């Protein structure tokens, strides 16, 4: 098999099936044709981009400039701990590492 070294390894794939209204199917086909792509390639690319954007929108926190400054100031100059937090740390210290 002298030509096997030139073949790309097969990319694992999964199958997805969907029932579409005829109008949606026709619109997707037309859009794919306009981009010179197969329908499958067009749908996979569009769905991948939509999924990436959805995940990014849900996982990335965007702050206004004012909020960015507040966060930076809180990190650089943290406020004194509230009394309740001091009591919680003390209670934790006693429970986890009790004095002997």
PDB file of N, CA and C in Angstrom, residues 2-56:
ATOM      1  N   UNK A   2       1.521   1.564  -1.082  1.00  0.00           N
ATOM      2  CA  UNK A   2       2.455   2.684  -1.101  1.00  0.00           C
ATOM      3  C   UNK A   2       1.794   4.046  -0.987  1.00  0.00           C
ATOM      4  N   UNK A   3       0.513   4.174  -1.280  1.00  0.00           N
ATOM      5  CA  UNK A   3      -0.142   5.484  -1.276  1.00  0.00           C
ATOM      6  C   UNK A   3      -0.796   5.831   0.072  1.00  0.00           C
ATOM      7  N   UNK A   4      -0.829   4.909   0.987  1.00  0.00           N
ATOM      8  CA  UNK A   4      -1.482   5.161   2.270  1.00  0.00           C
ATOM      9  C   UNK A   4      -0.807   6.276   3.050  1.00  0.00           C
ATOM     10  N   UNK A   5       0.475   6.478   2.871  1.00  0.00           N
ATOM     11  CA  UNK A   5       1.168   7.518   3.621  1.00  0.00           C
ATOM     12  C   UNK A   5       0.704   8.917   3.213  1.00  0.00           C
ATOM     13  N   UNK A   6       0.060   9.051   2.057  1.00  0.00           N
ATOM     14  CA  UNK A   6      -0.404  10.356   1.590  1.00  0.00           C
ATOM     15  C   UNK A   6      -1.860  10.635   1.965  1.00  0.00           C
ATOM     16  N   UNK A   7      -2.531   9.636   2.501  1.00  0.00           N
ATOM     17  CA  UNK A   7      -3.940   9.805   2.847  1.00  0.00           C
ATOM     18  C   UNK A   7      -4.073  10.452   4.218  1.00  0.00           C
ATOM     19  N   UNK A   8      -5.016  11.365   4.323  1.00  0.00           N
ATOM     20  CA  UNK A   8      -5.305  11.979   5.620  1.00  0.00           C
ATOM     21  C   UNK A   8      -6.066  10.971   6.472  1.00  0.00           C
ATOM     22  N   UNK A   9      -5.801  10.974   7.784  1.00  0.00           N
ATOM     23  CA  UNK A   9      -6.596  10.086   8.640  1.00  0.00           C
ATOM     24  C   UNK A   9      -8.057  10.557   8.652  1.00  0.00           C
ATOM     25  N   UNK A  10      -8.955   9.614   8.716  1.00  0.00           N
ATOM     26  CA  UNK A  10     -10.383   9.945   8.702  1.00  0.00           C
ATOM     27  C   UNK A  10     -10.758  10.706   9.969  1.00  0.00           C
ATOM     28  N   UNK A  11     -11.504  11.782   9.780  1.00  0.00           N
ATOM     29  CA  UNK A  11     -11.989  12.550  10.913  1.00  0.00           C
ATOM     30  C   UNK A  11     -13.258  11.896  11.432  1.00  0.00           C
ATOM     31  N   UNK A  12     -13.317  11.610  12.734  1.00  0.00           N
ATOM     32  CA  UNK A  12     -14.547  11.004  13.252  1.00  0.00           C
ATOM     33  C   UNK A  12     -15.724  11.964  13.071  1.00  0.00           C
ATOM     34  N   UNK A  13     -16.844  11.440  12.715  1.00  0.00           N
ATOM     35  CA  UNK A  13     -18.028  12.271  12.495  1.00  0.00           C
ATOM     36  C   UNK A  13     -19.205  11.697  13.267  1.00  0.00           C
ATOM     37  N   UNK A  14     -20.225  12.525  13.418  1.00  0.00           N
ATOM     38  CA  UNK A  14     -21.487  12.100  14.018  1.00  0.00           C
ATOM     39  C   UNK A  14     -22.595  12.528  13.076  1.00  0.00           C
ATOM     40  N   UNK A  15     -23.679  11.831  13.126  1.00  0.00           N
ATOM     41  CA  UNK A  15     -24.783  12.123  12.222  1.00  0.00           C
ATOM     42  C   UNK A  15     -25.829  12.951  12.950  1.00  0.00           C
ATOM     43  N   UNK A  16     -26.417  13.915  12.224  1.00  0.00           N
ATOM     44  CA  UNK A  16     -27.496  14.748  12.741  1.00  0.00           C
ATOM     45  C   UNK A  16     -28.602  14.779  11.705  1.00  0.00           C
ATOM     46  N   UNK A  17     -29.801  14.500  12.143  1.00  0.00           N
ATOM     47  CA  UNK A  17     -30.938  14.564  11.234  1.00  0.00           C
ATOM     48  C   UNK A  17     -31.913  15.597  11.755  1.00  0.00           C
ATOM     49  N   UNK A  18     -32.566  16.295  10.842  1.00  0.00           N
ATOM     50  CA  UNK A  18     -33.553  17.297  11.244  1.00  0.00           C
ATOM     51  C   UNK A  18     -34.674  17.340  10.214  1.00  0.00           C
ATOM     52  N   UNK A  19     -35.865  17.511  10.687  1.00  0.00           N
ATOM     53  CA  UNK A  19     -37.021  17.712   9.812  1.00  0.00           C
ATOM     54  C   UNK A  19     -37.212  19.205   9.663  1.00  0.00           C
ATOM     55  N   UNK A  20     -37.260  19.690   8.433  1.00  0.00           N
ATOM     56  CA  UNK A  20     -37.373  21.123   8.170  1.00  0.00           C
ATOM     57  C   UNK A  20     -38.601  21.422   7.330  1.00  0.00           C
ATOM     58  N   UNK A  21     -39.209  22.563   7.575  1.00  0.00           N
ATOM     59  CA  UNK A  21     -40.254  22.995   6.636  1.00  0.00           C
ATOM     60  C   UNK A  21     -39.609  23.192   5.262  1.00  0.00           C
ATOM     61  N   UNK A  22     -40.359  22.966   4.206  1.00  0.00           N
ATOM     62  CA  UNK A  22     -39.827  23.070   2.844  1.00  0.00           C
ATOM     63  C   UNK A  22     -39.212  24.444   2.578  1.00  0.00           C
ATOM     64  N   UNK A  23     -39.850  25.503   3.116  1.00  0.00           N
ATOM     65  CA  UNK A  23     -39.320  26.854   2.877  1.00  0.00           C
ATOM     66  C   UNK A  23     -37.931  27.025   3.486  1.00  0.00           C
ATOM     67  N   UNK A  24     -37.740  26.475   4.681  1.00  0.00           N
ATOM     68  CA  UNK A  24     -36.432  26.585   5.352  1.00  0.00           C
ATOM     69  C   UNK A  24     -35.387  25.801   4.572  1.00  0.00           C
ATOM     70  N   UNK A  25     -35.746  24.609   4.135  1.00  0.00           N
ATOM     71  CA  UNK A  25     -34.815  23.792   3.356  1.00  0.00           C
ATOM     72  C   UNK A  25     -34.409  24.514   2.074  1.00  0.00           C
ATOM     73  N   UNK A  26     -35.394  25.096   1.381  1.00  0.00           N
ATOM     74  CA  UNK A  26     -35.103  25.821   0.136  1.00  0.00           C
ATOM     75  C   UNK A  26     -34.209  27.027   0.411  1.00  0.00           C
ATOM     76  N   UNK A  27     -34.467  27.732   1.510  1.00  0.00           N
ATOM     77  CA  UNK A  27     -33.654  28.899   1.853  1.00  0.00           C
ATOM     78  C   UNK A  27     -32.215  28.485   2.166  1.00  0.00           C
ATOM     79  N   UNK A  28     -32.039  27.399   2.915  1.00  0.00           N
ATOM     80  CA  UNK A  28     -30.698  26.912   3.237  1.00  0.00           C
ATOM     81  C   UNK A  28     -29.953  26.480   1.971  1.00  0.00           C
ATOM     82  N   UNK A  29     -30.657  25.772   1.091  1.00  0.00           N
ATOM     83  CA  UNK A  29     -30.032  25.349  -0.172  1.00  0.00           C
ATOM     84  C   UNK A  29     -29.587  26.554  -0.983  1.00  0.00           C
ATOM     85  N   UNK A  30     -30.449  27.559  -1.073  1.00  0.00           N
ATOM     86  CA  UNK A  30     -30.131  28.767  -1.843  1.00  0.00           C
ATOM     87  C   UNK A  30     -28.924  29.488  -1.244  1.00  0.00           C
ATOM     88  N   UNK A  31     -28.892  29.623   0.060  1.00  0.00           N
ATOM     89  CA  UNK A  31     -27.765  30.286   0.724  1.00  0.00           C
ATOM     90  C   UNK A  31     -26.469  29.504   0.488  1.00  0.00           C
ATOM     91  N   UNK A  32     -26.550  28.178   0.560  1.00  0.00           N
ATOM     92  CA  UNK A  32     -25.366  27.352   0.317  1.00  0.00           C
ATOM     93  C   UNK A  32     -24.883  27.534  -1.120  1.00  0.00           C
ATOM     94  N   UNK A  33     -25.798  27.563  -2.062  1.00  0.00           N
ATOM     95  CA  UNK A  33     -25.432  27.763  -3.470  1.00  0.00           C
ATOM     96  C   UNK A  33     -24.762  29.122  -3.674  1.00  0.00           C
ATOM     97  N   UNK A  34     -25.294  30.139  -3.030  1.00  0.00           N
ATOM     98  CA  UNK A  34     -24.714  31.486  -3.167  1.00  0.00           C
ATOM     99  C   UNK A  34     -23.284  31.548  -2.642  1.00  0.00           C
ATOM    100  N   UNK A  35     -22.982  30.731  -1.646  1.00  0.00           N
ATOM    101  CA  UNK A  35     -21.624  30.698  -1.099  1.00  0.00           C
ATOM    102  C   UNK A  35     -20.759  29.631  -1.769  1.00  0.00           C
ATOM    103  N   UNK A  36     -21.328  28.904  -2.693  1.00  0.00           N
ATOM    104  CA  UNK A  36     -20.558  27.864  -3.379  1.00  0.00           C
ATOM    105  C   UNK A  36     -20.221  26.689  -2.479  1.00  0.00           C
ATOM    106  N   UNK A  37     -21.097  26.398  -1.548  1.00  0.00           N
ATOM    107  CA  UNK A  37     -20.882  25.305  -0.602  1.00  0.00           C
ATOM    108  C   UNK A  37     -21.953  24.245  -0.791  1.00  0.00           C
ATOM    109  N   UNK A  38     -21.674  23.078  -0.234  1.00  0.00           N
ATOM    110  CA  UNK A  38     -22.721  22.059  -0.175  1.00  0.00           C
ATOM    111  C   UNK A  38     -23.686  22.457   0.934  1.00  0.00           C
ATOM    112  N   UNK A  39     -24.872  21.906   0.881  1.00  0.00           N
ATOM    113  CA  UNK A  39     -25.850  22.187   1.923  1.00  0.00           C
ATOM    114  C   UNK A  39     -25.312  21.742   3.284  1.00  0.00           C
ATOM    115  N   UNK A  40     -24.712  20.568   3.322  1.00  0.00           N
ATOM    116  CA  UNK A  40     -24.156  20.063   4.576  1.00  0.00           C
ATOM    117  C   UNK A  40     -23.091  21.002   5.117  1.00  0.00           C
ATOM    118  N   UNK A  41     -22.158  21.418   4.262  1.00  0.00           N
ATOM    119  CA  UNK A  41     -21.088  22.311   4.698  1.00  0.00           C
ATOM    120  C   UNK A  41     -21.665  23.628   5.214  1.00  0.00           C
ATOM    121  N   UNK A  42     -22.656  24.165   4.513  1.00  0.00           N
ATOM    122  CA  UNK A  42     -23.268  25.424   4.931  1.00  0.00           C
ATOM    123  C   UNK A  42     -23.940  25.282   6.297  1.00  0.00           C
ATOM    124  N   UNK A  43     -24.729  24.230   6.476  1.00  0.00           N
ATOM    125  CA  UNK A  43     -25.458  24.028   7.730  1.00  0.00           C
ATOM    126  C   UNK A  43     -24.481  23.783   8.883  1.00  0.00           C
ATOM    127  N   UNK A  44     -23.461  22.981   8.654  1.00  0.00           N
ATOM    128  CA  UNK A  44     -22.481  22.709   9.709  1.00  0.00           C
ATOM    129  C   UNK A  44     -21.758  23.994  10.102  1.00  0.00           C
ATOM    130  N   UNK A  45     -21.335  24.791   9.130  1.00  0.00           N
ATOM    131  CA  UNK A  45     -20.637  26.041   9.424  1.00  0.00           C
ATOM    132  C   UNK A  45     -21.544  27.011  10.177  1.00  0.00           C
ATOM    133  N   UNK A  46     -22.797  27.155   9.731  1.00  0.00           N
ATOM    134  CA  UNK A  46     -23.728  28.080  10.382  1.00  0.00           C
ATOM    135  C   UNK A  46     -24.063  27.620  11.801  1.00  0.00           C
ATOM    136  N   UNK A  47     -24.292  26.331  11.974  1.00  0.00           N
ATOM    137  CA  UNK A  47     -24.617  25.807  13.301  1.00  0.00           C
ATOM    138  C   UNK A  47     -23.408  25.912  14.232  1.00  0.00           C
ATOM    139  N   UNK A  48     -22.218  25.642  13.711  1.00  0.00           N
ATOM    140  CA  UNK A  48     -21.002  25.756  14.529  1.00  0.00           C
ATOM    141  C   UNK A  48     -20.799  27.184  15.006  1.00  0.00           C
ATOM    142  N   UNK A  49     -20.992  28.146  14.126  1.00  0.00           N
ATOM    143  CA  UNK A  49     -20.833  29.552  14.490  1.00  0.00           C
ATOM    144  C   UNK A  49     -21.878  29.965  15.516  1.00  0.00           C
ATOM    145  N   UNK A  50     -23.117  29.532  15.325  1.00  0.00           N
ATOM    146  CA  UNK A  50     -24.176  29.859  16.284  1.00  0.00           C
ATOM    147  C   UNK A  50     -23.882  29.237  17.648  1.00  0.00           C
ATOM    148  N   UNK A  51     -23.381  28.006  17.660  1.00  0.00           N
ATOM    149  CA  UNK A  51     -23.051  27.340  18.923  1.00  0.00           C
ATOM    150  C   UNK A  51     -21.884  28.048  19.609  1.00  0.00           C
ATOM    151  N   UNK A  52     -20.846  28.406  18.851  1.00  0.00           N
ATOM    152  CA  UNK A  52     -19.698  29.110  19.424  1.00  0.00           C
ATOM    153  C   UNK A  52     -20.131  30.423  20.052  1.00  0.00           C
ATOM    154  N   UNK A  53     -20.970  31.179  19.337  1.00  0.00           N
ATOM    155  CA  UNK A  53     -21.429  32.479  19.839  1.00  0.00           C
ATOM    156  C   UNK A  53     -22.288  32.303  21.087  1.00  0.00           C
ATOM    157  N   UNK A  54     -23.162  31.310  21.091  1.00  0.00           N
ATOM    158  CA  UNK A  54     -24.002  31.054  22.259  1.00  0.00           C
ATOM    159  C   UNK A  54     -23.158  30.724  23.478  1.00  0.00           C
ATOM    160  N   UNK A  55     -22.178  29.849  23.301  1.00  0.00           N
ATOM    161  CA  UNK A  55     -21.305  29.463  24.411  1.00  0.00           C
ATOM    162  C   UNK A  55     -20.507  30.676  24.896  1.00  0.00           C
ATOM    163  N   UNK A  56     -19.970  31.438  23.961  1.00  0.00           N
ATOM    164  CA  UNK A  56     -19.202  32.636  24.319  1.00  0.00           C
ATOM    165  C   UNK A  56     -20.076  33.625  25.087  1.00  0.00           C
TER     166      UNK A  56
END
